PDB file of N, CA and C in Angstrom:
ATOM      1  N   THR A   1     -30.881  -3.130  20.690  1.00  0.00           N
ATOM      2  CA  THR A   1     -30.244  -2.061  19.947  1.00  0.00           C
ATOM      3  C   THR A   1     -29.000  -2.604  19.251  1.00  0.00           C
ATOM      4  N   ARG A   2     -28.839  -2.241  18.006  1.00  0.00           N
ATOM      5  CA  ARG A   2     -27.659  -2.671  17.248  1.00  0.00           C
ATOM      6  C   ARG A   2     -26.501  -1.740  17.544  1.00  0.00           C
ATOM      7  N   ARG A   3     -25.349  -2.333  17.663  1.00  0.00           N
ATOM      8  CA  ARG A   3     -24.131  -1.544  17.851  1.00  0.00           C
ATOM      9  C   ARG A   3     -23.693  -0.979  16.506  1.00  0.00           C
ATOM     10  N   PRO A   4     -23.094   0.205  16.501  1.00  0.00           N
ATOM     11  CA  PRO A   4     -22.561   0.723  15.236  1.00  0.00           C
ATOM     12  C   PRO A   4     -21.411  -0.163  14.770  1.00  0.00           C
ATOM     13  N   ARG A   5     -21.228  -0.217  13.442  1.00  0.00           N
ATOM     14  CA  ARG A   5     -20.195  -1.077  12.873  1.00  0.00           C
ATOM     15  C   ARG A   5     -19.215  -0.256  12.049  1.00  0.00           C
ATOM     16  N   VAL A   6     -17.981  -0.732  11.999  1.00  0.00           N
ATOM     17  CA  VAL A   6     -16.963  -0.101  11.175  1.00  0.00           C
ATOM     18  C   VAL A   6     -16.052  -1.188  10.611  1.00  0.00           C
ATOM     19  N   ALA A   7     -15.590  -0.967   9.384  1.00  0.00           N
ATOM     20  CA  ALA A   7     -14.625  -1.875   8.762  1.00  0.00           C
ATOM     21  C   ALA A   7     -13.304  -1.130   8.610  1.00  0.00           C
ATOM     22  N   VAL A   8     -12.225  -1.783   8.983  1.00  0.00           N
ATOM     23  CA  VAL A   8     -10.886  -1.228   8.825  1.00  0.00           C
ATOM     24  C   VAL A   8     -10.205  -2.021   7.715  1.00  0.00           C
ATOM     25  N   LEU A   9      -9.719  -1.312   6.692  1.00  0.00           N
ATOM     26  CA  LEU A   9      -9.114  -1.946   5.528  1.00  0.00           C
ATOM     27  C   LEU A   9      -7.649  -1.567   5.441  1.00  0.00           C
ATOM     28  N   ALA A  10      -6.789  -2.561   5.207  1.00  0.00           N
ATOM     29  CA  ALA A  10      -5.357  -2.316   5.026  1.00  0.00           C
ATOM     30  C   ALA A  10      -4.910  -3.010   3.744  1.00  0.00           C
ATOM     31  N   VAL A  11      -4.115  -2.319   2.948  1.00  0.00           N
ATOM     32  CA  VAL A  11      -3.552  -2.904   1.740  1.00  0.00           C
ATOM     33  C   VAL A  11      -2.073  -2.568   1.686  1.00  0.00           C
ATOM     34  N   GLY A  12      -1.300  -3.412   1.010  1.00  0.00           N
ATOM     35  CA  GLY A  12       0.123  -3.125   0.894  1.00  0.00           C
ATOM     36  C   GLY A  12       0.933  -4.351   0.558  1.00  0.00           C
ATOM     37  N   VAL A  13       2.194  -4.311   0.971  1.00  0.00           N
ATOM     38  CA  VAL A  13       3.109  -5.419   0.740  1.00  0.00           C
ATOM     39  C   VAL A  13       3.526  -6.011   2.073  1.00  0.00           C
ATOM     40  N   ARG A  14       3.770  -7.295   2.080  1.00  0.00           N
ATOM     41  CA  ARG A  14       4.070  -8.022   3.313  1.00  0.00           C
ATOM     42  C   ARG A  14       5.189  -7.385   4.123  1.00  0.00           C
ATOM     43  N   MET A  15       6.308  -7.075   3.493  1.00  0.00           N
ATOM     44  CA  MET A  15       7.465  -6.608   4.258  1.00  0.00           C
ATOM     45  C   MET A  15       7.291  -5.201   4.824  1.00  0.00           C
ATOM     46  N   ARG A  16       6.307  -4.466   4.377  1.00  0.00           N
ATOM     47  CA  ARG A  16       6.061  -3.125   4.916  1.00  0.00           C
ATOM     48  C   ARG A  16       4.773  -3.076   5.731  1.00  0.00           C
ATOM     49  N   PHE A  17       4.298  -4.233   6.155  1.00  0.00           N
ATOM     50  CA  PHE A  17       3.050  -4.355   6.903  1.00  0.00           C
ATOM     51  C   PHE A  17       3.342  -4.343   8.399  1.00  0.00           C
ATOM     52  N   TYR A  18       2.837  -3.322   9.073  1.00  0.00           N
ATOM     53  CA  TYR A  18       2.990  -3.175  10.524  1.00  0.00           C
ATOM     54  C   TYR A  18       1.590  -3.078  11.133  1.00  0.00           C
ATOM     55  N   PRO A  19       0.932  -4.205  11.385  1.00  0.00           N
ATOM     56  CA  PRO A  19      -0.469  -4.159  11.805  1.00  0.00           C
ATOM     57  C   PRO A  19      -0.691  -3.745  13.254  1.00  0.00           C
ATOM     58  N   ALA A  20       0.273  -3.891  14.117  1.00  0.00           N
ATOM     59  CA  ALA A  20       0.053  -3.685  15.552  1.00  0.00           C
ATOM     60  C   ALA A  20      -0.441  -2.283  15.880  1.00  0.00           C
ATOM     61  N   THR A  21       0.118  -1.256  15.247  1.00  0.00           N
ATOM     62  CA  THR A  21      -0.294   0.101  15.586  1.00  0.00           C
ATOM     63  C   THR A  21      -1.729   0.383  15.146  1.00  0.00           C
ATOM     64  N   THR A  22      -2.105  -0.068  13.952  1.00  0.00           N
ATOM     65  CA  THR A  22      -3.481   0.127  13.493  1.00  0.00           C
ATOM     66  C   THR A  22      -4.453  -0.650  14.369  1.00  0.00           C
ATOM     67  N   LEU A  23      -4.085  -1.862  14.706  1.00  0.00           N
ATOM     68  CA  LEU A  23      -4.974  -2.664  15.545  1.00  0.00           C
ATOM     69  C   LEU A  23      -5.126  -2.052  16.934  1.00  0.00           C
ATOM     70  N   ARG A  24      -4.058  -1.553  17.473  1.00  0.00           N
ATOM     71  CA  ARG A  24      -4.114  -0.949  18.809  1.00  0.00           C
ATOM     72  C   ARG A  24      -4.872   0.382  18.794  1.00  0.00           C
ATOM     73  N   HIS A  25      -4.495   1.276  17.878  1.00  0.00           N
ATOM     74  CA  HIS A  25      -5.006   2.642  17.925  1.00  0.00           C
ATOM     75  C   HIS A  25      -6.291   2.878  17.149  1.00  0.00           C
ATOM     76  N   VAL A  26      -6.617   2.022  16.200  1.00  0.00           N
ATOM     77  CA  VAL A  26      -7.861   2.195  15.440  1.00  0.00           C
ATOM     78  C   VAL A  26      -8.893   1.150  15.863  1.00  0.00           C
ATOM     79  N   VAL A  27      -8.550  -0.129  15.706  1.00  0.00           N
ATOM     80  CA  VAL A  27      -9.488  -1.198  16.051  1.00  0.00           C
ATOM     81  C   VAL A  27      -9.783  -1.187  17.553  1.00  0.00           C
ATOM     82  N   GLY A  28      -8.737  -1.126  18.371  1.00  0.00           N
ATOM     83  CA  GLY A  28      -8.930  -1.128  19.819  1.00  0.00           C
ATOM     84  C   GLY A  28      -9.735   0.068  20.299  1.00  0.00           C
ATOM     85  N   ALA A  29      -9.423   1.248  19.784  1.00  0.00           N
ATOM     86  CA  ALA A  29     -10.139   2.456  20.193  1.00  0.00           C
ATOM     87  C   ALA A  29     -11.614   2.394  19.787  1.00  0.00           C
ATOM     88  N   ALA A  30     -11.886   1.936  18.559  1.00  0.00           N
ATOM     89  CA  ALA A  30     -13.275   1.844  18.107  1.00  0.00           C
ATOM     90  C   ALA A  30     -14.054   0.823  18.933  1.00  0.00           C
ATOM     91  N   THR A  31     -13.416  -0.280  19.264  1.00  0.00           N
ATOM     92  CA  THR A  31     -14.073  -1.306  20.086  1.00  0.00           C
ATOM     93  C   THR A  31     -14.421  -0.750  21.463  1.00  0.00           C
ATOM     94  N   ARG A  32     -13.483  -0.024  22.050  1.00  0.00           N
ATOM     95  CA  ARG A  32     -13.739   0.569  23.373  1.00  0.00           C
ATOM     96  C   ARG A  32     -14.862   1.604  23.334  1.00  0.00           C
ATOM     97  N   GLN A  33     -15.076   2.211  22.179  1.00  0.00           N
ATOM     98  CA  GLN A  33     -16.148   3.198  22.025  1.00  0.00           C
ATOM     99  C   GLN A  33     -17.487   2.549  21.662  1.00  0.00           C
ATOM    100  N   GLY A  34     -17.532   1.228  21.626  1.00  0.00           N
ATOM    101  CA  GLY A  34     -18.784   0.525  21.415  1.00  0.00           C
ATOM    102  C   GLY A  34     -19.070   0.061  20.001  1.00  0.00           C
ATOM    103  N   TYR A  35     -18.101   0.135  19.109  1.00  0.00           N
ATOM    104  CA  TYR A  35     -18.296  -0.306  17.727  1.00  0.00           C
ATOM    105  C   TYR A  35     -17.994  -1.795  17.586  1.00  0.00           C
ATOM    106  N   ASP A  36     -18.715  -2.448  16.671  1.00  0.00           N
ATOM    107  CA  ASP A  36     -18.319  -3.764  16.179  1.00  0.00           C
ATOM    108  C   ASP A  36     -17.338  -3.496  15.047  1.00  0.00           C
ATOM    109  N   VAL A  37     -16.126  -4.043  15.135  1.00  0.00           N
ATOM    110  CA  VAL A  37     -15.084  -3.740  14.167  1.00  0.00           C
ATOM    111  C   VAL A  37     -14.707  -4.996  13.386  1.00  0.00           C
ATOM    112  N   ASP A  38     -14.682  -4.873  12.057  1.00  0.00           N
ATOM    113  CA  ASP A  38     -14.183  -5.924  11.174  1.00  0.00           C
ATOM    114  C   ASP A  38     -12.865  -5.431  10.588  1.00  0.00           C
ATOM    115  N   TYR A  39     -11.866  -6.313  10.518  1.00  0.00           N
ATOM    116  CA  TYR A  39     -10.543  -5.942  10.021  1.00  0.00           C
ATOM    117  C   TYR A  39     -10.222  -6.766   8.784  1.00  0.00           C
ATOM    118  N   PHE A  40      -9.883  -6.084   7.688  1.00  0.00           N
ATOM    119  CA  PHE A  40      -9.548  -6.740   6.433  1.00  0.00           C
ATOM    120  C   PHE A  40      -8.192  -6.230   5.951  1.00  0.00           C
ATOM    121  N   ALA A  41      -7.346  -7.148   5.495  1.00  0.00           N
ATOM    122  CA  ALA A  41      -6.056  -6.754   4.929  1.00  0.00           C
ATOM    123  C   ALA A  41      -5.795  -7.580   3.676  1.00  0.00           C
ATOM    124  N   MET A  42      -5.233  -6.923   2.666  1.00  0.00           N
ATOM    125  CA  MET A  42      -4.829  -7.609   1.434  1.00  0.00           C
ATOM    126  C   MET A  42      -3.391  -7.183   1.137  1.00  0.00           C
ATOM    127  N   LEU A  43      -2.508  -8.163   1.101  1.00  0.00           N
ATOM    128  CA  LEU A  43      -1.086  -7.879   0.956  1.00  0.00           C
ATOM    129  C   LEU A  43      -0.478  -8.691  -0.174  1.00  0.00           C
ATOM    130  N   ASN A  44       0.444  -8.071  -0.883  1.00  0.00           N
ATOM    131  CA  ASN A  44       1.260  -8.824  -1.839  1.00  0.00           C
ATOM    132  C   ASN A  44       2.279  -9.621  -1.043  1.00  0.00           C
ATOM    133  N   TRP A  45       2.352 -10.910  -1.302  1.00  0.00           N
ATOM    134  CA  TRP A  45       3.281 -11.766  -0.575  1.00  0.00           C
ATOM    135  C   TRP A  45       4.715 -11.538  -1.043  1.00  0.00           C
ATOM    136  N   ASN A  46       4.912 -11.465  -2.352  1.00  0.00           N
ATOM    137  CA  ASN A  46       6.248 -11.262  -2.920  1.00  0.00           C
ATOM    138  C   ASN A  46       6.419  -9.810  -3.332  1.00  0.00           C
ATOM    139  N   ARG A  47       7.673  -9.394  -3.433  1.00  0.00           N
ATOM    140  CA  ARG A  47       7.952  -8.042  -3.910  1.00  0.00           C
ATOM    141  C   ARG A  47       7.640  -7.944  -5.392  1.00  0.00           C
ATOM    142  N   ALA A  48       7.055  -6.832  -5.787  1.00  0.00           N
ATOM    143  CA  ALA A  48       6.826  -6.573  -7.207  1.00  0.00           C
ATOM    144  C   ALA A  48       8.143  -6.138  -7.837  1.00  0.00           C
ATOM    145  N   ARG A  49       8.227  -6.237  -9.168  1.00  0.00           N
ATOM    146  CA  ARG A  49       9.474  -5.893  -9.857  1.00  0.00           C
ATOM    147  C   ARG A  49       9.948  -4.478  -9.555  1.00  0.00           C
ATOM    148  N   HIS A  50       9.026  -3.523  -9.500  1.00  0.00           N
ATOM    149  CA  HIS A  50       9.431  -2.133  -9.305  1.00  0.00           C
ATOM    150  C   HIS A  50       9.993  -1.875  -7.909  1.00  0.00           C
ATOM    151  N   GLN A  51       9.824  -2.801  -6.973  1.00  0.00           N
ATOM    152  CA  GLN A  51      10.330  -2.589  -5.625  1.00  0.00           C
ATOM    153  C   GLN A  51      11.837  -2.774  -5.528  1.00  0.00           C
ATOM    154  N   SER A  52      12.480  -3.195  -6.583  1.00  0.00           N
ATOM    155  CA  SER A  52      13.934  -3.313  -6.549  1.00  0.00           C
ATOM    156  C   SER A  52      14.598  -1.977  -6.876  1.00  0.00           C
ATOM    157  N   LYS A  53      13.807  -0.977  -7.252  1.00  0.00           N
ATOM    158  CA  LYS A  53      14.350   0.339  -7.574  1.00  0.00           C
ATOM    159  C   LYS A  53      14.788   1.058  -6.302  1.00  0.00           C
ATOM    160  N   LYS A  54      15.586   2.086  -6.473  1.00  0.00           N
ATOM    161  CA  LYS A  54      16.210   2.790  -5.358  1.00  0.00           C
ATOM    162  C   LYS A  54      15.217   3.294  -4.307  1.00  0.00           C
ATOM    163  N   ILE A  55      14.053   3.783  -4.719  1.00  0.00           N
ATOM    164  CA  ILE A  55      13.113   4.339  -3.745  1.00  0.00           C
ATOM    165  C   ILE A  55      12.687   3.302  -2.707  1.00  0.00           C
ATOM    166  N   TRP A  56      12.709   2.003  -3.072  1.00  0.00           N
ATOM    167  CA  TRP A  56      12.297   0.949  -2.151  1.00  0.00           C
ATOM    168  C   TRP A  56      13.441   0.464  -1.282  1.00  0.00           C
ATOM    169  N   SER A  57      14.639   0.919  -1.544  1.00  0.00           N
ATOM    170  CA  SER A  57      15.765   0.493  -0.721  1.00  0.00           C
ATOM    171  C   SER A  57      16.116   1.618   0.242  1.00  0.00           C
ATOM    172  N   LYS A  58      17.342   1.653   0.703  1.00  0.00           N
ATOM    173  CA  LYS A  58      17.736   2.668   1.676  1.00  0.00           C
ATOM    174  C   LYS A  58      17.468   4.058   1.145  1.00  0.00           C
ATOM    175  N   GLY A  59      17.046   4.918   2.026  1.00  0.00           N
ATOM    176  CA  GLY A  59      16.826   6.300   1.629  1.00  0.00           C
ATOM    177  C   GLY A  59      15.422   6.757   1.920  1.00  0.00           C
ATOM    178  N   GLU A  60      14.646   6.978   0.881  1.00  0.00           N
ATOM    179  CA  GLU A  60      13.363   7.635   1.012  1.00  0.00           C
ATOM    180  C   GLU A  60      12.345   6.872   1.857  1.00  0.00           C
ATOM    181  N   LEU A  61      12.396   5.567   1.878  1.00  0.00           N
ATOM    182  CA  LEU A  61      11.409   4.788   2.629  1.00  0.00           C
ATOM    183  C   LEU A  61      12.032   4.036   3.804  1.00  0.00           C
ATOM    184  N   GLY A  62      13.060   4.579   4.395  1.00  0.00           N
ATOM    185  CA  GLY A  62      13.665   3.933   5.551  1.00  0.00           C
ATOM    186  C   GLY A  62      14.876   3.121   5.171  1.00  0.00           C
ATOM    187  N   ASP A  63      15.184   2.107   5.965  1.00  0.00           N
ATOM    188  CA  ASP A  63      16.417   1.346   5.761  1.00  0.00           C
ATOM    189  C   ASP A  63      16.285   0.225   4.740  1.00  0.00           C
ATOM    190  N   GLY A  64      15.087   0.005   4.182  1.00  0.00           N
ATOM    191  CA  GLY A  64      14.908  -0.983   3.126  1.00  0.00           C
ATOM    192  C   GLY A  64      14.692  -2.404   3.598  1.00  0.00           C
ATOM    193  N   ARG A  65      14.795  -2.647   4.894  1.00  0.00           N
ATOM    194  CA  ARG A  65      14.642  -4.014   5.393  1.00  0.00           C
ATOM    195  C   ARG A  65      13.195  -4.416   5.606  1.00  0.00           C
ATOM    196  N   GLY A  66      12.317  -3.475   5.844  1.00  0.00           N
ATOM    197  CA  GLY A  66      10.920  -3.811   6.108  1.00  0.00           C
ATOM    198  C   GLY A  66      10.733  -4.341   7.515  1.00  0.00           C
ATOM    199  N   ASN A  67       9.592  -4.939   7.761  1.00  0.00           N
ATOM    200  CA  ASN A  67       9.258  -5.456   9.084  1.00  0.00           C
ATOM    201  C   ASN A  67       9.935  -6.814   9.285  1.00  0.00           C
ATOM    202  N   PRO A  68      10.888  -6.916  10.210  1.00  0.00           N
ATOM    203  CA  PRO A  68      11.600  -8.190  10.410  1.00  0.00           C
ATOM    204  C   PRO A  68      10.700  -9.317  10.900  1.00  0.00           C
ATOM    205  N   LEU A  69       9.529  -8.989  11.411  1.00  0.00           N
ATOM    206  CA  LEU A  69       8.601 -10.013  11.886  1.00  0.00           C
ATOM    207  C   LEU A  69       8.174 -10.951  10.760  1.00  0.00           C
ATOM    208  N   TRP A  70       8.147 -10.444   9.523  1.00  0.00           N
ATOM    209  CA  TRP A  70       7.666 -11.240   8.392  1.00  0.00           C
ATOM    210  C   TRP A  70       8.782 -11.834   7.550  1.00  0.00           C
ATOM    211  N   ALA A  71      10.032 -11.691   7.949  1.00  0.00           N
ATOM    212  CA  ALA A  71      11.158 -12.136   7.126  1.00  0.00           C
ATOM    213  C   ALA A  71      11.129 -13.636   6.823  1.00  0.00           C
ATOM    214  N   ASN A  72      10.857 -14.459   7.795  1.00  0.00           N
ATOM    215  CA  ASN A  72      10.895 -15.915   7.602  1.00  0.00           C
ATOM    216  C   ASN A  72       9.601 -16.592   8.035  1.00  0.00           C
ATOM    217  N   VAL A  73       8.499 -15.919   7.844  1.00  0.00           N
ATOM    218  CA  VAL A  73       7.215 -16.436   8.306  1.00  0.00           C
ATOM    219  C   VAL A  73       6.502 -17.156   7.162  1.00  0.00           C
ATOM    220  N   THR A  74       5.717 -18.163   7.507  1.00  0.00           N
ATOM    221  CA  THR A  74       4.867 -18.816   6.513  1.00  0.00           C
ATOM    222  C   THR A  74       3.555 -18.039   6.403  1.00  0.00           C
ATOM    223  N   LYS A  75       2.820 -18.282   5.335  1.00  0.00           N
ATOM    224  CA  LYS A  75       1.532 -17.612   5.170  1.00  0.00           C
ATOM    225  C   LYS A  75       0.581 -17.964   6.309  1.00  0.00           C
ATOM    226  N   LEU A  76       0.545 -19.228   6.672  1.00  0.00           N
ATOM    227  CA  LEU A  76      -0.345 -19.665   7.738  1.00  0.00           C
ATOM    228  C   LEU A  76       0.027 -19.020   9.077  1.00  0.00           C
ATOM    229  N   ALA A  77       1.323 -18.941   9.371  1.00  0.00           N
ATOM    230  CA  ALA A  77       1.759 -18.320  10.624  1.00  0.00           C
ATOM    231  C   ALA A  77       1.427 -16.826  10.648  1.00  0.00           C
ATOM    232  N   MET A  78       1.570 -16.170   9.501  1.00  0.00           N
ATOM    233  CA  MET A  78       1.238 -14.739   9.429  1.00  0.00           C
ATOM    234  C   MET A  78      -0.255 -14.526   9.645  1.00  0.00           C
ATOM    235  N   GLN A  79      -1.073 -15.335   8.986  1.00  0.00           N
ATOM    236  CA  GLN A  79      -2.522 -15.222   9.163  1.00  0.00           C
ATOM    237  C   GLN A  79      -2.918 -15.452  10.614  1.00  0.00           C
ATOM    238  N   ASP A  80      -2.316 -16.452  11.240  1.00  0.00           N
ATOM    239  CA  ASP A  80      -2.619 -16.757  12.629  1.00  0.00           C
ATOM    240  C   ASP A  80      -2.221 -15.596  13.539  1.00  0.00           C
ATOM    241  N   HIS A  81      -1.033 -15.050  13.332  1.00  0.00           N
ATOM    242  CA  HIS A  81      -0.548 -13.946  14.173  1.00  0.00           C
ATOM    243  C   HIS A  81      -1.450 -12.719  14.045  1.00  0.00           C
ATOM    244  N   VAL A  82      -1.789 -12.340  12.807  1.00  0.00           N
ATOM    245  CA  VAL A  82      -2.616 -11.157  12.598  1.00  0.00           C
ATOM    246  C   VAL A  82      -4.019 -11.380  13.172  1.00  0.00           C
ATOM    247  N   ALA A  83      -4.585 -12.559  12.979  1.00  0.00           N
ATOM    248  CA  ALA A  83      -5.919 -12.847  13.508  1.00  0.00           C
ATOM    249  C   ALA A  83      -5.935 -12.781  15.031  1.00  0.00           C
ATOM    250  N   ARG A  84      -4.936 -13.368  15.672  1.00  0.00           N
ATOM    251  CA  ARG A  84      -4.872 -13.323  17.143  1.00  0.00           C
ATOM    252  C   ARG A  84      -4.722 -11.890  17.654  1.00  0.00           C
ATOM    253  N   LEU A  85      -3.860 -11.129  17.006  1.00  0.00           N
ATOM    254  CA  LEU A  85      -3.631  -9.747  17.411  1.00  0.00           C
ATOM    255  C   LEU A  85      -4.899  -8.905  17.213  1.00  0.00           C
ATOM    256  N   ALA A  86      -5.565  -9.102  16.088  1.00  0.00           N
ATOM    257  CA  ALA A  86      -6.791  -8.343  15.816  1.00  0.00           C
ATOM    258  C   ALA A  86      -7.879  -8.683  16.830  1.00  0.00           C
ATOM    259  N   ARG A  87      -8.038  -9.957  17.138  1.00  0.00           N
ATOM    260  CA  ARG A  87      -9.050 -10.359  18.122  1.00  0.00           C
ATOM    261  C   ARG A  87      -8.701  -9.846  19.523  1.00  0.00           C
ATOM    262  N   ARG A  88      -7.432  -9.812  19.844  1.00  0.00           N
ATOM    263  CA  ARG A  88      -6.995  -9.280  21.136  1.00  0.00           C
ATOM    264  C   ARG A  88      -7.415  -7.815  21.292  1.00  0.00           C
ATOM    265  N   HIS A  89      -7.428  -7.095  20.183  1.00  0.00           N
ATOM    266  CA  HIS A  89      -7.812  -5.679  20.222  1.00  0.00           C
ATOM    267  C   HIS A  89      -9.291  -5.468  19.934  1.00  0.00           C
ATOM    268  N   GLY A  90     -10.049  -6.561  19.842  1.00  0.00           N
ATOM    269  CA  GLY A  90     -11.503  -6.456  19.777  1.00  0.00           C
ATOM    270  C   GLY A  90     -12.149  -6.644  18.426  1.00  0.00           C
ATOM    271  N   ALA A  91     -11.387  -6.981  17.389  1.00  0.00           N
ATOM    272  CA  ALA A  91     -11.995  -7.177  16.071  1.00  0.00           C
ATOM    273  C   ALA A  91     -12.975  -8.349  16.118  1.00  0.00           C
ATOM    274  N   ARG A  92     -14.138  -8.128  15.552  1.00  0.00           N
ATOM    275  CA  ARG A  92     -15.171  -9.166  15.528  1.00  0.00           C
ATOM    276  C   ARG A  92     -14.896 -10.165  14.422  1.00  0.00           C
ATOM    277  N   ARG A  93     -14.452  -9.662  13.274  1.00  0.00           N
ATOM    278  CA  ARG A  93     -14.156 -10.516  12.134  1.00  0.00           C
ATOM    279  C   ARG A  93     -12.818 -10.083  11.541  1.00  0.00           C
ATOM    280  N   VAL A  94     -12.008 -11.059  11.119  1.00  0.00           N
ATOM    281  CA  VAL A  94     -10.681 -10.767  10.572  1.00  0.00           C
ATOM    282  C   VAL A  94     -10.503 -11.565   9.286  1.00  0.00           C
ATOM    283  N   GLN A  95     -10.075 -10.873   8.223  1.00  0.00           N
ATOM    284  CA  GLN A  95      -9.735 -11.554   6.975  1.00  0.00           C
ATOM    285  C   GLN A  95      -8.415 -10.998   6.477  1.00  0.00           C
ATOM    286  N   LEU A  96      -7.478 -11.890   6.217  1.00  0.00           N
ATOM    287  CA  LEU A  96      -6.175 -11.507   5.673  1.00  0.00           C
ATOM    288  C   LEU A  96      -5.983 -12.262   4.362  1.00  0.00           C
ATOM    289  N   HIS A  97      -5.864 -11.516   3.265  1.00  0.00           N
ATOM    290  CA  HIS A  97      -5.655 -12.114   1.946  1.00  0.00           C
ATOM    291  C   HIS A  97      -4.213 -11.860   1.532  1.00  0.00           C
ATOM    292  N   LEU A  98      -3.487 -12.924   1.243  1.00  0.00           N
ATOM    293  CA  LEU A  98      -2.095 -12.817   0.808  1.00  0.00           C
ATOM    294  C   LEU A  98      -2.035 -13.176  -0.662  1.00  0.00           C
ATOM    295  N   VAL A  99      -1.717 -12.205  -1.495  1.00  0.00           N
ATOM    296  CA  VAL A  99      -1.761 -12.358  -2.938  1.00  0.00           C
ATOM    297  C   VAL A  99      -0.389 -12.751  -3.456  1.00  0.00           C
ATOM    298  N   GLU A 100      -0.356 -13.837  -4.242  1.00  0.00           N
ATOM    299  CA  GLU A 100       0.889 -14.280  -4.863  1.00  0.00           C
ATOM    300  C   GLU A 100       0.560 -14.849  -6.229  1.00  0.00           C
ATOM    301  N   PRO A 101       1.152 -14.452  -7.291  1.00  0.00           N
ATOM    302  CA  PRO A 101       2.165 -13.405  -7.369  1.00  0.00           C
ATOM    303  C   PRO A 101       1.515 -12.038  -7.242  1.00  0.00           C
ATOM    304  N   ALA A 102       2.335 -11.028  -7.032  1.00  0.00           N
ATOM    305  CA  ALA A 102       1.829  -9.672  -6.927  1.00  0.00           C
ATOM    306  C   ALA A 102       1.156  -9.279  -8.232  1.00  0.00           C
ATOM    307  N   VAL A 103       0.030  -8.639  -8.140  1.00  0.00           N
ATOM    308  CA  VAL A 103      -0.706  -8.214  -9.320  1.00  0.00           C
ATOM    309  C   VAL A 103      -0.192  -6.842  -9.731  1.00  0.00           C
ATOM    310  N   THR A 104       0.272  -6.736 -10.967  1.00  0.00           N
ATOM    311  CA  THR A 104       0.760  -5.453 -11.474  1.00  0.00           C
ATOM    312  C   THR A 104       0.134  -5.181 -12.826  1.00  0.00           C
ATOM    313  N   ALA A 105       0.066  -3.924 -13.179  1.00  0.00           N
ATOM    314  CA  ALA A 105      -0.464  -3.530 -14.476  1.00  0.00           C
ATOM    315  C   ALA A 105       0.678  -3.052 -15.351  1.00  0.00           C
ATOM    316  N   GLU A 106       0.702  -3.505 -16.576  1.00  0.00           N
ATOM    317  CA  GLU A 106       1.708  -3.056 -17.528  1.00  0.00           C
ATOM    318  C   GLU A 106       1.061  -1.995 -18.410  1.00  0.00           C
ATOM    319  N   GLY A 107       1.556  -0.786 -18.368  1.00  0.00           N
ATOM    320  CA  GLY A 107       0.994   0.284 -19.191  1.00  0.00           C
ATOM    321  C   GLY A 107      -0.292   0.828 -18.598  1.00  0.00           C
ATOM    322  N   PRO A 108      -0.986   1.685 -19.354  1.00  0.00           N
ATOM    323  CA  PRO A 108      -2.214   2.297 -18.839  1.00  0.00           C
ATOM    324  C   PRO A 108      -3.338   1.282 -18.726  1.00  0.00           C
ATOM    325  N   LEU A 109      -4.156   1.459 -17.704  1.00  0.00           N
ATOM    326  CA  LEU A 109      -5.314   0.593 -17.530  1.00  0.00           C
ATOM    327  C   LEU A 109      -6.435   1.089 -18.434  1.00  0.00           C
ATOM    328  N   GLU A 110      -7.156   0.169 -19.038  1.00  0.00           N
ATOM    329  CA  GLU A 110      -8.270   0.537 -19.887  1.00  0.00           C
ATOM    330  C   GLU A 110      -9.533   0.599 -19.057  1.00  0.00           C
ATOM    331  N   THR A 111     -10.389   1.582 -19.370  1.00  0.00           N
ATOM    332  CA  THR A 111     -11.643   1.723 -18.614  1.00  0.00           C
ATOM    333  C   THR A 111     -12.814   1.268 -19.417  1.00  0.00           C
TER     334      THR A 111
END
């Protein structure tokens, strides 16, 4: 019998990435319920230009410092940490993509 499968996807920016809670409460819970879980994350490594605006600093989105765990980390160390944490919580497959430079769109996107 095949086990049911689920993929967990995370996107965002490095300094606002807090994977432990998702891995514990989503990946871990699904694994305990008998699912094969794959974890994928795609993060901008550097801040985009618009993140220097007020909304990204103190105020609306917290204290503006982000996750201190990633302040002085290398890409390889971050990938290793996330992969180990994901596997600890039962993820079968882990992929972390760190995008540099951040991809941004200027003006309206054409369809």
